[in-house]
PDB file of C-alpha atoms in Angstrom:
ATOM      1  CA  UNK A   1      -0.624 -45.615  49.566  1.00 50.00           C
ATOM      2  CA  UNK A   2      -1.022 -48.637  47.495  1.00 49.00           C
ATOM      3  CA  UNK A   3      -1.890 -52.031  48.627  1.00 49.00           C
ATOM      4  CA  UNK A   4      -0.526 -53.443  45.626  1.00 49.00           C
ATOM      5  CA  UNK A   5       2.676 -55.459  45.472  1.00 51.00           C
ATOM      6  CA  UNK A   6       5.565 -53.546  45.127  1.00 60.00           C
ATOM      7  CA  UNK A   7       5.885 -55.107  41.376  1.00 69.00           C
ATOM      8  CA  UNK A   8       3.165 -53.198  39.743  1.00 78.00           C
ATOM      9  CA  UNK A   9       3.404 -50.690  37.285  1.00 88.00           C
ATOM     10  CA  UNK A  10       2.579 -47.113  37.776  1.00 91.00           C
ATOM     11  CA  UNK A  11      -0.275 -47.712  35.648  1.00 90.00           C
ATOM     12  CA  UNK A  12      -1.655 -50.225  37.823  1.00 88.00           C
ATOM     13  CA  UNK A  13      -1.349 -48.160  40.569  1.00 89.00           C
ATOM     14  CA  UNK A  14      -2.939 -45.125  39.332  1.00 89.00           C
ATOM     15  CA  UNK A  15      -5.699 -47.176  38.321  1.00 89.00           C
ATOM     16  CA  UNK A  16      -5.846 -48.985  41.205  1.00 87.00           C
ATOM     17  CA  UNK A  17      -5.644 -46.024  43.446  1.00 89.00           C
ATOM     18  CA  UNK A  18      -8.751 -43.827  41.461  1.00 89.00           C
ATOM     19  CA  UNK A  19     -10.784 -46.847  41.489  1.00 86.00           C
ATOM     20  CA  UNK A  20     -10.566 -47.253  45.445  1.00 86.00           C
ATOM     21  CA  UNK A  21     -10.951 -43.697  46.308  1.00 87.00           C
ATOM     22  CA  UNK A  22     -13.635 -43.246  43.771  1.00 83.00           C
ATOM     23  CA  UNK A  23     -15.581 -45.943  45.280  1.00 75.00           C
ATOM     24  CA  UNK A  24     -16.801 -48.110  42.004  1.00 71.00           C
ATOM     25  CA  UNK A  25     -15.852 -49.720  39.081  1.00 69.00           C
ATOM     26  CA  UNK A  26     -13.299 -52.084  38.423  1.00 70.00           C
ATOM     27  CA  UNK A  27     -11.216 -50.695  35.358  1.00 80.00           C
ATOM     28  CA  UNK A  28     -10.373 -47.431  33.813  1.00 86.00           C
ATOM     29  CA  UNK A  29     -12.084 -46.149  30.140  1.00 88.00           C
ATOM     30  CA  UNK A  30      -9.815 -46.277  27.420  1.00 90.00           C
ATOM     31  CA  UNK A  31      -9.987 -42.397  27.160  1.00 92.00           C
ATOM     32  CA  UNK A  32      -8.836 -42.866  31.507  1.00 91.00           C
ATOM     33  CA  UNK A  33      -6.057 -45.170  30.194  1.00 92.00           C
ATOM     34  CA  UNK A  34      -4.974 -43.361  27.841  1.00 93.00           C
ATOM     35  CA  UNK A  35      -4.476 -40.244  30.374  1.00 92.00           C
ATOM     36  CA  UNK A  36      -2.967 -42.686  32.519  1.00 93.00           C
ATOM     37  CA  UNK A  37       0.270 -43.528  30.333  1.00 94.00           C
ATOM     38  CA  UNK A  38       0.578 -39.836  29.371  1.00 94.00           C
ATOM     39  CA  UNK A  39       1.359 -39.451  32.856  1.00 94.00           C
ATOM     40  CA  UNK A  40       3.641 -42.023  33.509  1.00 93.00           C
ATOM     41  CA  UNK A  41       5.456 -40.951  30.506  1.00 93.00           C
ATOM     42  CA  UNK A  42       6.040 -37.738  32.466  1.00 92.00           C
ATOM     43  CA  UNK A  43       8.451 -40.300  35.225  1.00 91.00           C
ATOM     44  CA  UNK A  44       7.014 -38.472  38.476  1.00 92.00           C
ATOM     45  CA  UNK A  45       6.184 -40.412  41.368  1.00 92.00           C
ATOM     46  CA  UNK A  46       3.231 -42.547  41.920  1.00 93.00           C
ATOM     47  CA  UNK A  47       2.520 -40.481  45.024  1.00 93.00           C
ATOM     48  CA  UNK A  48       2.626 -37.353  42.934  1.00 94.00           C
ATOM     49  CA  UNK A  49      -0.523 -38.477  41.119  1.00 95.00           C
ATOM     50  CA  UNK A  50      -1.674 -39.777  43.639  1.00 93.00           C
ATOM     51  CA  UNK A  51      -2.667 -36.742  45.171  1.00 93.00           C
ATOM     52  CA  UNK A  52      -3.593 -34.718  42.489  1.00 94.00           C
ATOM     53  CA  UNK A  53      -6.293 -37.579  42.543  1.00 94.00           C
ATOM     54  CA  UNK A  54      -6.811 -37.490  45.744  1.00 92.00           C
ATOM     55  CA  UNK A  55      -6.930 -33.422  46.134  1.00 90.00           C
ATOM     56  CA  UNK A  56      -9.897 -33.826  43.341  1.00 91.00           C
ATOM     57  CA  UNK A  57     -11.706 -36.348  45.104  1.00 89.00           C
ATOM     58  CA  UNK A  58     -11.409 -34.376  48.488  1.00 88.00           C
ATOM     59  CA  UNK A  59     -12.894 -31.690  46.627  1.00 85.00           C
ATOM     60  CA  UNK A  60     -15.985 -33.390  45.499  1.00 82.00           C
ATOM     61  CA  UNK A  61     -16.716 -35.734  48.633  1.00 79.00           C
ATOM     62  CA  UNK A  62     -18.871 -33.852  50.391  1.00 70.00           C
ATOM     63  CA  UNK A  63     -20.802 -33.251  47.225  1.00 70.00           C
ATOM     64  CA  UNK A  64     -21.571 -36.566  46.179  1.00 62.00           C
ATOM     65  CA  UNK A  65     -25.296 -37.535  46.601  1.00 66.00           C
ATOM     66  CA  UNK A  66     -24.875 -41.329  48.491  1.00 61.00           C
ATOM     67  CA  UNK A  67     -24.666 -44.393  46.393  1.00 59.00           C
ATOM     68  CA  UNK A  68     -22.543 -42.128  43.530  1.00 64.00           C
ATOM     69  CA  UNK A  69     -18.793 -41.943  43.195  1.00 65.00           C
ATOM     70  CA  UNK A  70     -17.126 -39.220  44.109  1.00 73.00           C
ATOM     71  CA  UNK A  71     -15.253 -38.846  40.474  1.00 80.00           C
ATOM     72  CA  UNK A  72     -17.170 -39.792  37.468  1.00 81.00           C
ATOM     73  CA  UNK A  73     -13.773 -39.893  35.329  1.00 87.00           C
ATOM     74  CA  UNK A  74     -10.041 -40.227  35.972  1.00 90.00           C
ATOM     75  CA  UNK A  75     -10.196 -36.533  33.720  1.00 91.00           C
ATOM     76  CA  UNK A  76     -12.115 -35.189  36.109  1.00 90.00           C
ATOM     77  CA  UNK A  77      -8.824 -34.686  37.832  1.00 92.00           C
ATOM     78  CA  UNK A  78      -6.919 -33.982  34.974  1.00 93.00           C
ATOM     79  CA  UNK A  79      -6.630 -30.374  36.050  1.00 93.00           C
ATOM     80  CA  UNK A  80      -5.298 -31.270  39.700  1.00 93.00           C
ATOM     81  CA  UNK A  81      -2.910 -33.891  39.005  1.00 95.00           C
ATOM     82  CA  UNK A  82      -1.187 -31.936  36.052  1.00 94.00           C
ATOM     83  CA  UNK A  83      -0.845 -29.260  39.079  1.00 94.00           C
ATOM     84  CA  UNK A  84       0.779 -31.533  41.551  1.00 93.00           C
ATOM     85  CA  UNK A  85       3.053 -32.800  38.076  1.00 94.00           C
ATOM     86  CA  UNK A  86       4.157 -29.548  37.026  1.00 93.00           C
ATOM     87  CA  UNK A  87       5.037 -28.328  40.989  1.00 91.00           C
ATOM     88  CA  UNK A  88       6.905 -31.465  41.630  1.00 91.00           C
ATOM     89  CA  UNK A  89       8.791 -30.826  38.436  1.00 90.00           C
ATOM     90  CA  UNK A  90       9.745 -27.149  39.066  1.00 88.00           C
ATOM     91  CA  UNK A  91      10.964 -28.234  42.283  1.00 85.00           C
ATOM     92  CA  UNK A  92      12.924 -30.985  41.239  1.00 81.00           C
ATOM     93  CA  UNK A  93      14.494 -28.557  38.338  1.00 76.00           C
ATOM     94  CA  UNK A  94      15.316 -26.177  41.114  1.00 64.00           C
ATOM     95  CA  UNK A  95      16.847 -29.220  43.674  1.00 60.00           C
ATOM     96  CA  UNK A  96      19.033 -29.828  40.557  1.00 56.00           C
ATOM     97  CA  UNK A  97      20.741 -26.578  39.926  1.00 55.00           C
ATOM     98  CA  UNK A  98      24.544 -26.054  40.353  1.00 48.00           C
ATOM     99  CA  UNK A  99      25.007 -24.543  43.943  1.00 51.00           C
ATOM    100  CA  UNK A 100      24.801 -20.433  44.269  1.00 52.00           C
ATOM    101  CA  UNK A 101      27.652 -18.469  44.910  1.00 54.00           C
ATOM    102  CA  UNK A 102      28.122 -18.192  48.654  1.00 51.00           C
ATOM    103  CA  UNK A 103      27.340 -14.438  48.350  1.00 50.00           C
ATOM    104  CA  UNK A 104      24.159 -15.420  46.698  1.00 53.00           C
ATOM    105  CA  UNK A 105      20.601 -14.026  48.732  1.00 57.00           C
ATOM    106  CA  UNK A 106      18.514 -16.120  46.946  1.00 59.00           C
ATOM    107  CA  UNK A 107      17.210 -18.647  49.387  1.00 59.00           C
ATOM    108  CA  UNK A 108      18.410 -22.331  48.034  1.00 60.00           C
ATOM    109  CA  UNK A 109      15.673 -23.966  46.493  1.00 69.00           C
ATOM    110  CA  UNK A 110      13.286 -26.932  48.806  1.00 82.00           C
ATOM    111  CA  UNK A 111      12.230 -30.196  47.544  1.00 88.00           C
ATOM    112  CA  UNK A 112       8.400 -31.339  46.676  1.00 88.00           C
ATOM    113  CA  UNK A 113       8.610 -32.939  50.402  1.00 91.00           C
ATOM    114  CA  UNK A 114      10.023 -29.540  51.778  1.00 93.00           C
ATOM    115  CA  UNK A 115       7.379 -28.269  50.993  1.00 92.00           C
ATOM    116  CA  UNK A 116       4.623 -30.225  51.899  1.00 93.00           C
ATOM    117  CA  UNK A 117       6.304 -30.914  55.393  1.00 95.00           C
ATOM    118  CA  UNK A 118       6.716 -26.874  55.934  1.00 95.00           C
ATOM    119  CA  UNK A 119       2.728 -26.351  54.879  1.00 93.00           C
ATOM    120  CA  UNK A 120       2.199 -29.292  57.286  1.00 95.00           C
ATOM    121  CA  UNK A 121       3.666 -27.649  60.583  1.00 96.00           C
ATOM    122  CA  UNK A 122       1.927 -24.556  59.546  1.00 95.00           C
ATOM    123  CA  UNK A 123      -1.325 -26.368  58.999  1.00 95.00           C
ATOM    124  CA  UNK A 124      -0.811 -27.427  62.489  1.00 96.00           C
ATOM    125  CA  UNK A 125       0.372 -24.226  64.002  1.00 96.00           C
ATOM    126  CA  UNK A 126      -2.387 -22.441  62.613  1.00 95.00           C
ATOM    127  CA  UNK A 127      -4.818 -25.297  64.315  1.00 95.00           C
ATOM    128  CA  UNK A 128      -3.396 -24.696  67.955  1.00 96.00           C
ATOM    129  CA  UNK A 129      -4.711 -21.394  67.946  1.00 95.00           C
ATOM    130  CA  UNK A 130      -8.452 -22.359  66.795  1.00 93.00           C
ATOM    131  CA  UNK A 131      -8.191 -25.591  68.516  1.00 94.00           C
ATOM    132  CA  UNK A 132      -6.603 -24.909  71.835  1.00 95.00           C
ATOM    133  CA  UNK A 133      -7.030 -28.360  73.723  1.00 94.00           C
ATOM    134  CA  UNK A 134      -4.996 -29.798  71.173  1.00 95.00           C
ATOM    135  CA  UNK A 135      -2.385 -27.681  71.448  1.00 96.00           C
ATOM    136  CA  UNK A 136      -0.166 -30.196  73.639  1.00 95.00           C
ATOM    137  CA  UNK A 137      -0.569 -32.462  71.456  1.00 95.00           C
ATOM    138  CA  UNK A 138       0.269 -30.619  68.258  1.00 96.00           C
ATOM    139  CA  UNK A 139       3.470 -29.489  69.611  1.00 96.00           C
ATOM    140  CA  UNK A 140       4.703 -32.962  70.925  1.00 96.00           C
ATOM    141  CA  UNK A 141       4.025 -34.611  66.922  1.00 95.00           C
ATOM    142  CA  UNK A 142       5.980 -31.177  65.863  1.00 95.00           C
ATOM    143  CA  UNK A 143       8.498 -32.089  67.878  1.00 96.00           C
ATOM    144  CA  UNK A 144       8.563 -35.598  67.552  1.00 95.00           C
ATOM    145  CA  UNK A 145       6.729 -37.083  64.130  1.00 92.00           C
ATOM    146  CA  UNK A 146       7.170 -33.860  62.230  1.00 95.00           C
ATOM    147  CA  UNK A 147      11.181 -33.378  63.595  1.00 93.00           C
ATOM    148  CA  UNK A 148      12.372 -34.412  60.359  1.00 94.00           C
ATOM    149  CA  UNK A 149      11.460 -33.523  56.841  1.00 94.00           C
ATOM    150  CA  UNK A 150      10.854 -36.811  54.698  1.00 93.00           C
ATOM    151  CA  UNK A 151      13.342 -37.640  51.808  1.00 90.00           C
ATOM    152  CA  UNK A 152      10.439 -39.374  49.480  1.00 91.00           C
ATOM    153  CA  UNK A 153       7.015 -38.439  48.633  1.00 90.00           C
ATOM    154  CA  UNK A 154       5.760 -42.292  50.272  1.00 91.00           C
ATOM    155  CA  UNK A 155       7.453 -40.934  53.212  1.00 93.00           C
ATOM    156  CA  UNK A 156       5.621 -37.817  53.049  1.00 93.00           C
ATOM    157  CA  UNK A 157       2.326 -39.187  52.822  1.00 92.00           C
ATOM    158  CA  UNK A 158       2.360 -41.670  55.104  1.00 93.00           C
ATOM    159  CA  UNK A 159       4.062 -38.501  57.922  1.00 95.00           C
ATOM    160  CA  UNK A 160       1.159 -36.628  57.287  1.00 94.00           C
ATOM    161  CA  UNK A 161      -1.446 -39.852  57.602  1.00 93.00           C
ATOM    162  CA  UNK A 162       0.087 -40.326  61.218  1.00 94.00           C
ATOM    163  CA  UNK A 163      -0.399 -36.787  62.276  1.00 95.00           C
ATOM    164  CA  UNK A 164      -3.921 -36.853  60.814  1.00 95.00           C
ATOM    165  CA  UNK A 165      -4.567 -40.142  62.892  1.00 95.00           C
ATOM    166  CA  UNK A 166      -2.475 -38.392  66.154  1.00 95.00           C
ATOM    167  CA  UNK A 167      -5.001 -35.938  66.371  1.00 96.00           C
ATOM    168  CA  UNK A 168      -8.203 -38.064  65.567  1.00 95.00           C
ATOM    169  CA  UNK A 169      -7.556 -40.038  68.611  1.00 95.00           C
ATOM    170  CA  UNK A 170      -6.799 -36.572  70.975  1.00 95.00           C
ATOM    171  CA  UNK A 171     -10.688 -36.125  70.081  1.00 95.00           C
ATOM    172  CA  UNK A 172     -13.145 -36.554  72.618  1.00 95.00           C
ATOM    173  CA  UNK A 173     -15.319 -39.634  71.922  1.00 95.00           C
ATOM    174  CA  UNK A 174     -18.151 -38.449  70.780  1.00 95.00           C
ATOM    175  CA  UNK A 175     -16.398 -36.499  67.941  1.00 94.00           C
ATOM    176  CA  UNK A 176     -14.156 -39.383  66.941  1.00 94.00           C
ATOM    177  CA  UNK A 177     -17.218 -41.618  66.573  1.00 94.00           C
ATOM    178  CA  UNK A 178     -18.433 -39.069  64.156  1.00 93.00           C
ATOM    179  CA  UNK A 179     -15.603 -38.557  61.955  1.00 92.00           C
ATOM    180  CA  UNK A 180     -15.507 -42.251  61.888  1.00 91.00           C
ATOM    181  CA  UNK A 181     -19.067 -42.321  60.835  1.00 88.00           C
ATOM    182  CA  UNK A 182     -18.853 -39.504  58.419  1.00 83.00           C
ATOM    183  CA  UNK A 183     -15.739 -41.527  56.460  1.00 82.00           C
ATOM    184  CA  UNK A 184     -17.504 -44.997  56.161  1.00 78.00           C
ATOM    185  CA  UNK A 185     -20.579 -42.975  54.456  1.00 71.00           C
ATOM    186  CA  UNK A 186     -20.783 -43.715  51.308  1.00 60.00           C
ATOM    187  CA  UNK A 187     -18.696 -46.866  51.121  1.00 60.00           C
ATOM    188  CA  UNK A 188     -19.107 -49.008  48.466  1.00 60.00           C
ATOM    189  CA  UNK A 189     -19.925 -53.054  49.598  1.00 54.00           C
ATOM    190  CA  UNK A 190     -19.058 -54.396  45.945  1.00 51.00           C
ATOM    191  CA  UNK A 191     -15.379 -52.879  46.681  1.00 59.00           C
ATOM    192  CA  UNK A 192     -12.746 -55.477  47.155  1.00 64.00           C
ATOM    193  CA  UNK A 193     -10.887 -56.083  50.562  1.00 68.00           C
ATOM    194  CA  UNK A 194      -7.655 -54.167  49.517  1.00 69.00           C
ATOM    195  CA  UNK A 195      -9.684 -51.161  47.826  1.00 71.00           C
ATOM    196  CA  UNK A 196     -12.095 -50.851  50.622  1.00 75.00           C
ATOM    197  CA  UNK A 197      -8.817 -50.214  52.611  1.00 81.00           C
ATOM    198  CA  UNK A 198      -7.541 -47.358  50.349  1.00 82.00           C
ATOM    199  CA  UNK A 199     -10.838 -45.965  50.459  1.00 83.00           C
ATOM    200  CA  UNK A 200     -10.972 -45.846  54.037  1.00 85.00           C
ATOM    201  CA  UNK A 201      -8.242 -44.614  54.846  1.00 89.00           C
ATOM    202  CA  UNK A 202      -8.932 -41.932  52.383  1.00 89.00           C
ATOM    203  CA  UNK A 203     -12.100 -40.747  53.066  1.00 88.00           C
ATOM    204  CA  UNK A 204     -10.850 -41.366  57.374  1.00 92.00           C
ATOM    205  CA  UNK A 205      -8.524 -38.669  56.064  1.00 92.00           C
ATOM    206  CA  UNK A 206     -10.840 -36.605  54.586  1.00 90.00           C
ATOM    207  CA  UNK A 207     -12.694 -36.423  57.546  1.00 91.00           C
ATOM    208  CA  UNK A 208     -10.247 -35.715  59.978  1.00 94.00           C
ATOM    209  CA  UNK A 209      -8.890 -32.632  57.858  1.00 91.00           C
ATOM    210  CA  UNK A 210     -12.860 -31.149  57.091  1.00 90.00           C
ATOM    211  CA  UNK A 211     -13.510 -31.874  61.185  1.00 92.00           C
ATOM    212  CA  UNK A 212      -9.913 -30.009  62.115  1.00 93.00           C
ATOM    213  CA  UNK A 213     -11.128 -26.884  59.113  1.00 90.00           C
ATOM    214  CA  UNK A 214      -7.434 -28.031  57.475  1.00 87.00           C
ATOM    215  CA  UNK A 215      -6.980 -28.065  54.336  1.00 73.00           C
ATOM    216  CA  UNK A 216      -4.670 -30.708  52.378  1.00 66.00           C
ATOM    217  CA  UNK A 217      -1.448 -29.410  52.408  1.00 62.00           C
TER     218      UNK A 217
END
């Protein structure tokens, strides 16, 4: 998600990563910062805050008047990223548990990935039926991208960015050209190189899922 070398603290790559898809500046407040290293003291995953921040952002995009950044404040997505912290904990806790009895009902608790990848195929499912013509093409990533349930949240993210980019390209033309259109608005020419890319690819994403009526899973 991060075009920074694999070196960097989390720190850096929060910071790197809210800059990017916010579209401006080029470091965090100290109040930001200071938000910033309560979360890393929390040891989730990059990717974990990563879309809390992203989920925020998402949110807002479509609300931004052009030439403004989508998040004024890294606390602007306090709220959402605390979310994403707190479910990837629970799940974790519940991955960690001594195994059930065998005569246990209770189903045997799923990962953070789990369940992002089930939310995913139903995402999808849910899209044959409103979007028939891509039906085929749903069920061959289903069967093929989506046959196997990631192991890391990385992996997660970047399973979901090639479904998202499976189905921009089963568009017809015209609507592909739009979506494409629709994610460069907005783009910031003071950015550098490597955040222009996260940003991109962001707000590509963010297009795709608002053109497809799915919601981030």
């Amino acid at each position: 998600m991060s075009l920074l070398p694999e070196s960097a603290s989390f720190e850096e790559l929060v910071q790197d990563y809210f800059l990017a898809v916010r579209g401006a500046g080029l470091m965090l407040s100290a109040l930001d910062t200071e938000l910033v290293t309560a979360w890393a003291q929390e040891g989730v995953p990059f990717e974990v805050v990563a879309r809390g921040i992203s989920r925020s952002a998402e949110k807002a995009l479509w609300d931004a008047r052009p030439g403004e950044p989508v998040l004024r404040s890294l606390r602007a997505c306090r709220r959402q990223v605390e979310t994403e912290i707190r479910k990837y904990r629970d799940l974790s806790a519940g991955q960690g548990e001594e195994e059930r009895p065998a005569s246990s009902k209770k189903r045997p608790a799923r990962s953070w990935e789990e369940v992002r990848h089930a939310r995913l195929c139903a995402a999808l499912r849910a899209l044959t039926e409103r979007e028939t013509a891509l039906a085929p093409r749903v069920h061959r990533l289903l069967d093929t991208v989506l046959a196997c349930v990631p192991r890391e949240p990385a992996a997660m993210d970047q399973q979901e960015a090639w479904a998202l980019m499976v189905l921009l390209r089963a568009l017809p033309f015209t609507e592909r050209r739009t979506v494409w259109r629709d994610a460069r608005t907005g783009e910031q020419q003071l950015m550098t190189a490597r955040a222009r890319r996260v940003a991109r690819r962001f707000r590509l994403q963010a297009a795709v899922r608002r053109r497809l009526d799915m919601k981030e899973t």
